[in-house]
CSV table of C-alpha atoms in Angstrom, one decimal:
chain,number,residue,atom,x,y,z
U,1,MET,CA,-3.7,23.0,6.8
U,2,SER,CA,-1.6,25.4,9.0
U,3,SER,CA,-4.0,28.3,8.2
U,4,TYR,CA,-6.7,26.6,10.2
U,5,SER,CA,-6.8,26.6,14.0
U,6,PHE,CA,-8.6,24.4,16.6
U,7,GLN,CA,-11.5,26.9,16.6
U,8,THR,CA,-12.0,26.9,12.8
U,9,SER,CA,-15.4,25.4,11.9
U,10,ALA,CA,-15.9,22.2,9.9
U,11,GLU,CA,-18.2,24.2,7.6
U,12,GLN,CA,-15.5,26.8,6.8
U,13,VAL,CA,-13.0,24.1,5.8
U,14,ALA,CA,-15.6,22.3,3.7
U,15,GLN,CA,-16.4,25.6,2.0
U,16,ASP,CA,-12.8,26.1,1.2
U,17,CYS,CA,-12.6,22.5,-0.1
U,18,GLN,CA,-15.8,22.5,-2.1
U,19,ASP,CA,-13.9,22.1,-5.5
U,20,ALA,CA,-12.3,19.0,-4.1
U,21,ILE,CA,-15.5,17.6,-2.7
U,22,ALA,CA,-17.8,18.3,-5.7
U,23,ASN,CA,-18.4,15.3,-7.9
U,24,LYS,CA,-16.5,12.9,-5.7
U,25,THR,CA,-17.6,9.5,-4.5
U,26,VAL,CA,-17.0,9.1,-0.7
U,27,LEU,CA,-17.3,5.9,1.3
U,28,VAL,CA,-17.5,6.4,5.1
U,29,THR,CA,-17.6,3.6,7.7
U,30,GLY,CA,-19.3,4.1,11.1
U,31,VAL,CA,-22.2,6.5,10.3
U,32,SER,CA,-24.5,6.2,13.2
U,33,PRO,CA,-26.4,9.5,14.0
U,34,GLY,CA,-24.3,11.6,16.4
U,35,GLY,CA,-21.0,10.0,15.4
U,36,LEU,CA,-18.1,11.5,13.6
U,37,GLY,CA,-18.8,9.6,10.4
U,38,ALA,CA,-22.4,10.9,10.1
U,39,GLU,CA,-21.3,14.4,10.9
U,40,PHE,CA,-18.5,14.3,8.3
U,41,ALA,CA,-20.9,13.1,5.7
U,42,LYS,CA,-23.4,15.9,6.5
U,43,VAL,CA,-20.8,18.6,6.3
U,44,ILE,CA,-19.4,17.5,2.9
U,45,ALA,CA,-23.0,16.8,1.6
U,46,ILE,CA,-23.8,20.5,1.0
U,47,HIS,CA,-20.9,20.8,-1.4
U,48,SER,CA,-22.3,18.3,-4.0
U,49,PRO,CA,-20.3,15.2,-3.9
U,50,SER,CA,-21.5,12.7,-6.5
U,51,LEU,CA,-22.2,10.0,-4.1
U,52,ILE,CA,-21.9,9.3,-0.3
U,53,ILE,CA,-21.8,5.7,0.6
U,54,LEU,CA,-22.8,5.1,4.2
U,55,ALA,CA,-21.3,1.9,5.7
U,56,SER,CA,-22.7,0.6,9.0
U,57,ARG,CA,-23.3,-2.7,10.7
U,58,ASP,CA,-26.7,-1.2,11.7
U,59,ILE,CA,-28.5,-0.4,8.5
U,60,LEU,CA,-31.4,1.3,10.2
U,61,LYS,CA,-29.0,3.8,11.8
U,62,ALA,CA,-27.4,4.4,8.4
U,63,GLN,CA,-30.8,5.1,7.0
U,64,GLN,CA,-31.3,7.8,9.7
U,65,THR,CA,-28.1,9.4,8.6
U,66,ALA,CA,-29.1,9.2,4.9
U,67,GLN,CA,-32.4,10.9,5.8
U,68,GLU,CA,-30.5,13.7,7.7
U,69,ILE,CA,-28.4,14.2,4.5
U,70,ALA,CA,-31.5,14.3,2.3
U,71,ASN,CA,-32.9,16.9,4.5
U,72,ILE,CA,-29.9,19.3,4.2
U,73,ALA,CA,-28.8,18.3,0.6
U,74,PRO,CA,-31.7,16.8,-1.2
U,75,GLY,CA,-29.8,16.6,-4.5
U,76,VAL,CA,-27.0,14.4,-3.1
U,77,ALA,CA,-27.1,10.7,-3.7
U,78,THR,CA,-26.6,8.3,-0.9
U,79,ARG,CA,-26.2,4.5,-0.8
U,80,LEU,CA,-26.3,2.3,2.2
U,81,LEU,CA,-23.8,-0.5,2.7
U,82,GLU,CA,-24.1,-3.1,5.5
U,83,LEU,CA,-20.7,-3.6,7.0
U,84,ASP,CA,-20.0,-5.4,10.2
U,85,LEU,CA,-16.3,-5.1,10.7
U,86,ARG,CA,-16.2,-7.7,13.5
U,87,SER,CA,-17.0,-10.5,11.0
U,88,GLN,CA,-14.6,-11.3,8.2
U,89,ALA,CA,-17.4,-13.1,6.3
U,90,GLN,CA,-19.6,-10.1,6.4
U,91,VAL,CA,-16.7,-7.8,5.4
U,92,ARG,CA,-16.1,-10.0,2.4
U,93,ASN,CA,-19.7,-9.8,1.5
U,94,ALA,CA,-19.7,-6.1,1.8
U,95,ALA,CA,-16.7,-5.8,-0.4
U,96,LYS,CA,-18.2,-8.0,-3.1
U,97,GLU,CA,-21.2,-5.6,-3.1
U,98,VAL,CA,-18.8,-2.6,-3.5
U,99,LEU,CA,-17.1,-4.2,-6.4
U,100,THR,CA,-20.5,-4.4,-8.3
U,101,TYR,CA,-20.8,-0.6,-8.1
U,102,LYS,CA,-20.4,1.3,-11.4
U,103,GLU,CA,-18.6,4.1,-9.6
U,104,ASP,CA,-15.0,4.2,-8.5
U,105,ILE,CA,-14.3,5.5,-4.9
U,106,ASP,CA,-12.3,8.7,-4.6
U,107,VAL,CA,-12.2,8.9,-0.8
U,108,LEU,CA,-12.5,6.1,1.8
U,109,VAL,CA,-12.8,7.2,5.5
U,110,ASN,CA,-12.2,4.3,7.8
U,111,ASN,CA,-13.9,5.8,10.8
U,112,ALA,CA,-15.9,3.1,12.5
U,113,GLY,CA,-14.5,1.9,15.8
U,114,VAL,CA,-14.9,1.0,19.5
U,115,MET,CA,-13.0,2.1,22.5
U,116,ALA,CA,-12.0,0.3,25.8
U,117,SER,CA,-14.7,-2.3,25.5
U,118,PRO,CA,-14.8,-5.3,27.8
U,119,PHE,CA,-12.9,-8.3,26.5
U,120,SER,CA,-14.7,-10.3,23.9
U,121,LEU,CA,-13.7,-12.5,20.9
U,122,THR,CA,-15.3,-12.2,17.4
U,123,GLU,CA,-16.7,-15.1,15.6
U,124,ASP,CA,-13.2,-15.3,14.0
U,125,GLY,CA,-11.5,-15.5,17.4
U,126,ILE,CA,-10.0,-12.0,17.4
U,127,GLU,CA,-10.1,-9.5,20.3
U,128,SER,CA,-12.9,-7.3,19.4
U,129,GLN,CA,-11.2,-3.9,19.4
U,130,PHE,CA,-8.4,-5.1,17.2
U,131,ALA,CA,-11.0,-6.7,14.9
U,132,THR,CA,-13.2,-3.8,14.6
U,133,ASN,CA,-10.7,-0.9,14.6
U,134,HIS,CA,-8.0,-2.6,12.5
U,135,VAL,CA,-8.5,-6.0,11.1
U,136,GLY,CA,-11.9,-5.3,9.5
U,137,HIS,CA,-10.8,-2.1,7.9
U,138,PHE,CA,-7.5,-3.7,6.6
U,139,LEU,CA,-9.5,-6.5,5.0
U,140,PHE,CA,-12.2,-4.3,3.6
U,141,THR,CA,-9.8,-1.7,2.2
U,142,ASN,CA,-7.7,-4.3,0.4
U,143,LEU,CA,-10.7,-6.2,-1.0
U,144,ILE,CA,-12.0,-3.0,-2.7
U,145,MET,CA,-8.6,-1.7,-3.8
U,146,GLU,CA,-9.5,-1.9,-7.5
U,147,LYS,CA,-12.3,0.6,-6.8
U,148,LEU,CA,-9.8,3.0,-5.1
U,149,VAL,CA,-6.7,2.8,-7.3
U,150,HIS,CA,-7.5,3.7,-10.9
U,151,PRO,CA,-5.1,5.3,-13.5
U,152,GLY,CA,-5.0,9.1,-13.7
U,153,THR,CA,-7.2,9.7,-10.7
U,154,PRO,CA,-5.7,10.1,-7.1
U,155,CYS,CA,-7.6,8.5,-4.2
U,156,ARG,CA,-7.5,9.1,-0.5
U,157,VAL,CA,-7.7,6.6,2.4
U,158,VAL,CA,-8.2,8.3,5.7
U,159,ASN,CA,-7.7,6.1,8.9
U,160,VAL,CA,-9.2,7.6,11.9
U,161,SER,CA,-6.8,6.9,14.7
U,162,SER,CA,-6.2,8.6,18.0
U,163,ASN,CA,-3.6,10.0,20.4
U,164,GLY,CA,-4.6,6.8,22.3
U,165,HIS,CA,-2.0,5.1,20.2
U,166,GLN,CA,0.5,6.2,22.8
U,167,LEU,CA,-1.0,3.6,25.2
U,168,SER,CA,0.4,0.6,23.4
U,169,SER,CA,2.5,-0.5,20.5
U,170,ILE,CA,1.5,-3.6,18.5
U,171,ARG,CA,1.8,-6.6,20.9
U,172,PHE,CA,3.2,-8.9,18.2
U,173,HIS,CA,4.0,-11.4,20.9
U,174,ASP,CA,0.4,-11.5,22.3
U,175,TRP,CA,-1.9,-9.4,20.2
U,176,ASN,CA,-4.9,-11.4,21.4
U,177,PHE,CA,-4.0,-10.9,25.1
U,178,ASP,CA,-3.8,-14.6,25.7
U,179,GLU,CA,-7.4,-15.1,24.9
U,180,GLY,CA,-8.4,-12.5,27.5
U,181,LYS,CA,-6.2,-13.8,30.4
U,182,ASN,CA,-4.2,-10.6,30.6
U,183,TYR,CA,-6.6,-8.2,28.9
U,184,ASP,CA,-6.4,-4.5,29.5
U,185,PRO,CA,-9.1,-2.5,27.6
U,186,TRP,CA,-6.9,0.6,27.2
U,187,LEU,CA,-3.9,-1.3,26.0
U,188,ALA,CA,-6.1,-3.0,23.5
U,189,TYR,CA,-7.4,0.3,22.4
U,190,GLY,CA,-3.9,1.7,22.0
U,191,GLN,CA,-2.8,-1.2,20.1
U,192,SER,CA,-5.7,-0.9,17.6
U,193,LYS,CA,-5.0,2.8,17.1
U,194,SER,CA,-1.3,2.2,16.5
U,195,ALA,CA,-2.4,-0.3,13.9
U,196,ASN,CA,-4.5,2.4,12.2
U,197,MET,CA,-1.4,4.5,11.9
U,198,LEU,CA,0.8,1.7,10.6
U,199,PHE,CA,-1.8,0.7,8.0
U,200,SER,CA,-1.5,4.2,6.6
U,201,VAL,CA,2.3,3.9,6.5
U,202,SER,CA,2.0,0.6,4.6
U,203,LEU,CA,-0.6,1.9,2.1
U,204,ALA,CA,1.6,4.8,1.4
U,205,GLN,CA,4.6,2.6,0.8
U,206,LYS,CA,2.9,0.0,-1.3
U,207,LEU,CA,0.5,2.2,-3.3
U,208,GLY,CA,1.8,5.7,-3.2
U,209,SER,CA,3.3,5.4,-6.6
U,210,LYS,CA,-0.1,4.5,-8.0
U,211,GLY,CA,-1.8,7.6,-6.8
U,212,LEU,CA,-3.1,6.5,-3.3
U,213,ILE,CA,-2.5,8.9,-0.5
U,214,SER,CA,-3.2,7.6,3.0
U,215,VAL,CA,-3.0,9.4,6.3
U,216,SER,CA,-4.1,8.7,9.9
U,217,LEU,CA,-5.4,11.3,12.2
U,218,HIS,CA,-6.2,12.2,15.8
U,219,PRO,CA,-9.8,13.3,15.8
U,220,GLY,CA,-9.7,15.3,19.0
U,221,THR,CA,-12.0,14.9,22.0
U,222,ILE,CA,-15.5,14.6,21.1
U,223,ASN,CA,-18.8,13.6,22.8
U,224,THR,CA,-19.9,10.8,20.6
U,225,ASN,CA,-21.3,7.3,21.1
U,226,LEU,CA,-17.8,5.7,20.6
U,227,ALA,CA,-17.5,4.8,24.4
U,228,ARG,CA,-20.5,3.0,25.7
U,229,GLY,CA,-21.2,1.3,29.0
U,230,ASP,CA,-20.3,2.0,32.6
U,231,TRP,CA,-16.8,3.5,32.8
U,232,SER,CA,-16.9,4.2,36.5
U,233,GLU,CA,-14.7,1.2,37.4
U,234,MET,CA,-12.4,1.9,34.4
U,235,TYR,CA,-11.9,5.5,35.5
U,236,GLU,CA,-10.8,4.4,38.9
U,237,SER,CA,-8.1,2.2,37.5
U,238,LEU,CA,-6.8,5.0,35.2
U,239,GLY,CA,-3.8,7.1,36.0
U,240,MET,CA,-3.5,10.8,35.0
U,241,GLY,CA,-1.3,9.7,32.0
U,242,HIS,CA,-4.3,7.8,30.5
U,243,ILE,CA,-6.5,10.9,30.9
U,244,CYS,CA,-4.1,13.3,29.5
U,245,ILE,CA,-3.5,11.1,26.4
U,246,LEU,CA,-7.1,10.4,25.6
U,247,CYS,CA,-8.7,13.7,26.6
U,248,THR,CA,-6.3,16.4,25.3
U,249,SER,CA,-3.9,17.0,22.5
U,250,THR,CA,-0.2,16.2,23.2
U,251,ARG,CA,0.1,20.0,23.2
U,252,VAL,CA,-1.0,22.3,26.1
U,253,LEU,CA,-4.7,23.1,26.1
U,254,PRO,CA,-5.5,26.4,24.3
U,255,GLU,CA,-6.0,29.4,26.5
U,256,TRP,CA,-9.7,29.6,25.7
U,257,ALA,CA,-10.1,26.0,26.8
U,258,GLU,CA,-8.6,26.7,30.1
U,259,ARG,CA,-10.6,29.9,30.5
U,260,ASP,CA,-13.8,28.2,29.6
U,261,ASN,CA,-14.2,24.6,30.6
U,262,LEU,CA,-13.4,21.1,29.4
U,263,GLU,CA,-16.9,20.3,28.2
U,264,ASP,CA,-16.7,23.3,25.8
U,265,TYR,CA,-13.4,22.0,24.7
U,266,VAL,CA,-14.8,18.6,24.0
U,267,ALA,CA,-17.9,20.1,22.1
U,268,ARG,CA,-15.6,22.1,19.9
U,269,GLY,CA,-13.4,19.0,19.3
U,270,GLY,CA,-16.2,17.4,17.3
U,271,ASP,CA,-16.1,20.3,14.8
U,272,ALA,CA,-12.3,20.0,14.8
U,273,CYS,CA,-12.3,16.4,13.9
U,274,ILE,CA,-14.7,16.9,11.0
U,275,ARG,CA,-12.5,19.8,9.9
U,276,ARG,CA,-9.4,17.6,9.9
U,277,ILE,CA,-11.0,14.8,7.8
U,278,SER,CA,-12.6,17.3,5.4
U,279,SER,CA,-9.2,19.1,4.8
U,280,ILE,CA,-7.2,15.9,4.3
U,281,HIS,CA,-8.5,14.8,0.9
U,282,HIS,CA,-7.6,18.0,-0.9
U,283,HIS,CA,-4.4,19.1,0.8
U,284,THR,CA,-1.6,18.8,-1.8
U,285,SER,CA,1.3,18.6,0.6
U,286,LEU,CA,0.0,15.3,1.9
U,287,ALA,CA,1.4,13.8,-1.3
U,288,GLU,CA,4.7,14.7,0.1
U,289,ASN,CA,3.9,13.3,3.5
U,290,ASN,CA,2.1,10.2,2.4
U,291,GLY,CA,1.5,7.9,5.4
U,292,SER,CA,1.7,10.7,7.9
U,293,PHE,CA,-0.2,11.3,11.1
U,294,VAL,CA,-2.4,14.5,11.2
U,295,GLN,CA,-3.3,16.4,14.4
U,296,ASP,CA,-4.8,19.9,14.7
U,297,CYS,CA,-4.8,20.1,10.9
U,298,THR,CA,-1.0,19.7,10.9
U,299,VAL,CA,1.1,16.9,9.6
U,300,LEU,CA,3.2,16.0,12.7
U,301,LYS,CA,6.9,15.6,12.5
U,302,PRO,CA,8.3,12.1,13.0
U,303,GLU,CA,9.7,13.1,16.4
U,304,GLU,CA,6.1,14.1,17.5
U,305,VAL,CA,4.7,10.6,17.0
U,306,ARG,CA,5.5,7.5,18.9
U,307,SER,CA,8.2,5.5,17.0
U,308,TRP,CA,6.2,2.3,17.1
U,309,ALA,CA,3.3,4.0,15.2
U,310,ARG,CA,5.5,5.2,12.2
U,311,ASP,CA,8.2,2.6,11.9
U,312,PRO,CA,8.0,1.1,8.3
U,313,ILE,CA,9.5,-2.2,9.6
U,314,GLU,CA,6.7,-2.6,12.2
U,315,ALA,CA,4.2,-1.5,9.5
U,316,GLU,CA,5.3,-4.4,7.3
U,317,GLN,CA,5.3,-6.8,10.2
U,318,LEU,CA,1.7,-5.7,11.1
U,319,TRP,CA,0.7,-6.2,7.4
U,320,LYS,CA,2.0,-9.7,7.4
U,321,LEU,CA,0.4,-10.5,10.7
U,322,THR,CA,-3.0,-9.2,9.5
U,323,GLU,CA,-2.7,-11.2,6.3
U,324,ASP,CA,-2.2,-14.3,8.5
U,325,ILE,CA,-5.3,-13.3,10.5
U,326,VAL,CA,-7.5,-12.9,7.5
U,327,GLY,CA,-6.1,-15.8,5.5
U,328,GLU,CA,-5.2,-13.8,2.4
U,329,THR,CA,-2.1,-12.0,1.1
U,330,PHE,CA,-2.3,-8.6,-0.7
U,331,GLU,CA,0.6,-7.7,-2.9
U,332,TYR,CA,0.9,-4.6,-4.9
């Protein structure tokens, strides 16, 4: 990983990883055109994966991405999966469908998400960001675990998190923001991103011995459809700390970003994110750093990550909390 820089293209990394991509079955959530999931799928498609499963709550948008893949890699099989992470019932239906597949899954990329959305509760009574970004992925991943973990073949689970995890730890005392009475969209986002990281910690602890490698990552700053709606009022309420956390790396901006402009930095960030995801599922040192957090194609040291997002005790506490939320236990 360290041989790559922020400016390395996603295509270059995918080329380097082509042996690890070929003949693999990859499932990606959140694949609307223009999003990270769709771009990742297109980048790996030209290197002959066996099957790309495109999971989305909007099946028409998934079809558009499938067509884009067919245009650039006509020999690659795709399959659509309707997956609405906001609904536990729908997540269970999607998982049941996956369990009927004849193929095992080599790589699962939990990419779908929302950011800083206005307060709302799902049909299950869960704050929407926590439900979409964490609870839905937790339930889906565990329900299809028999398709992921299979003897003799390693698998990868990539949880797309964010430097936004620095905004909040898990609010175990009030994870639902008192039904919206004290809701802060950025704290809710930060909580959900910390949850993504702790989920990888738990998966590594519980299933690492069975060949599962899970990492979380910061995708960079990218111009996608993740953030929708009118942010003008939100920006007025933000301090510089929020902006620095969400719009840059924890490191200083590279000289070329300062020399050029932030828009160019953001545009290159999309390539960087796809590069990071692409590089993860072949990198052997990740087995030694199972459960880690990846940024700029580098496994960060523990001291470079907020303690609440890497603490195994908090990871287990979150696992138990989420089991309570979904009404099912998962023991391995």
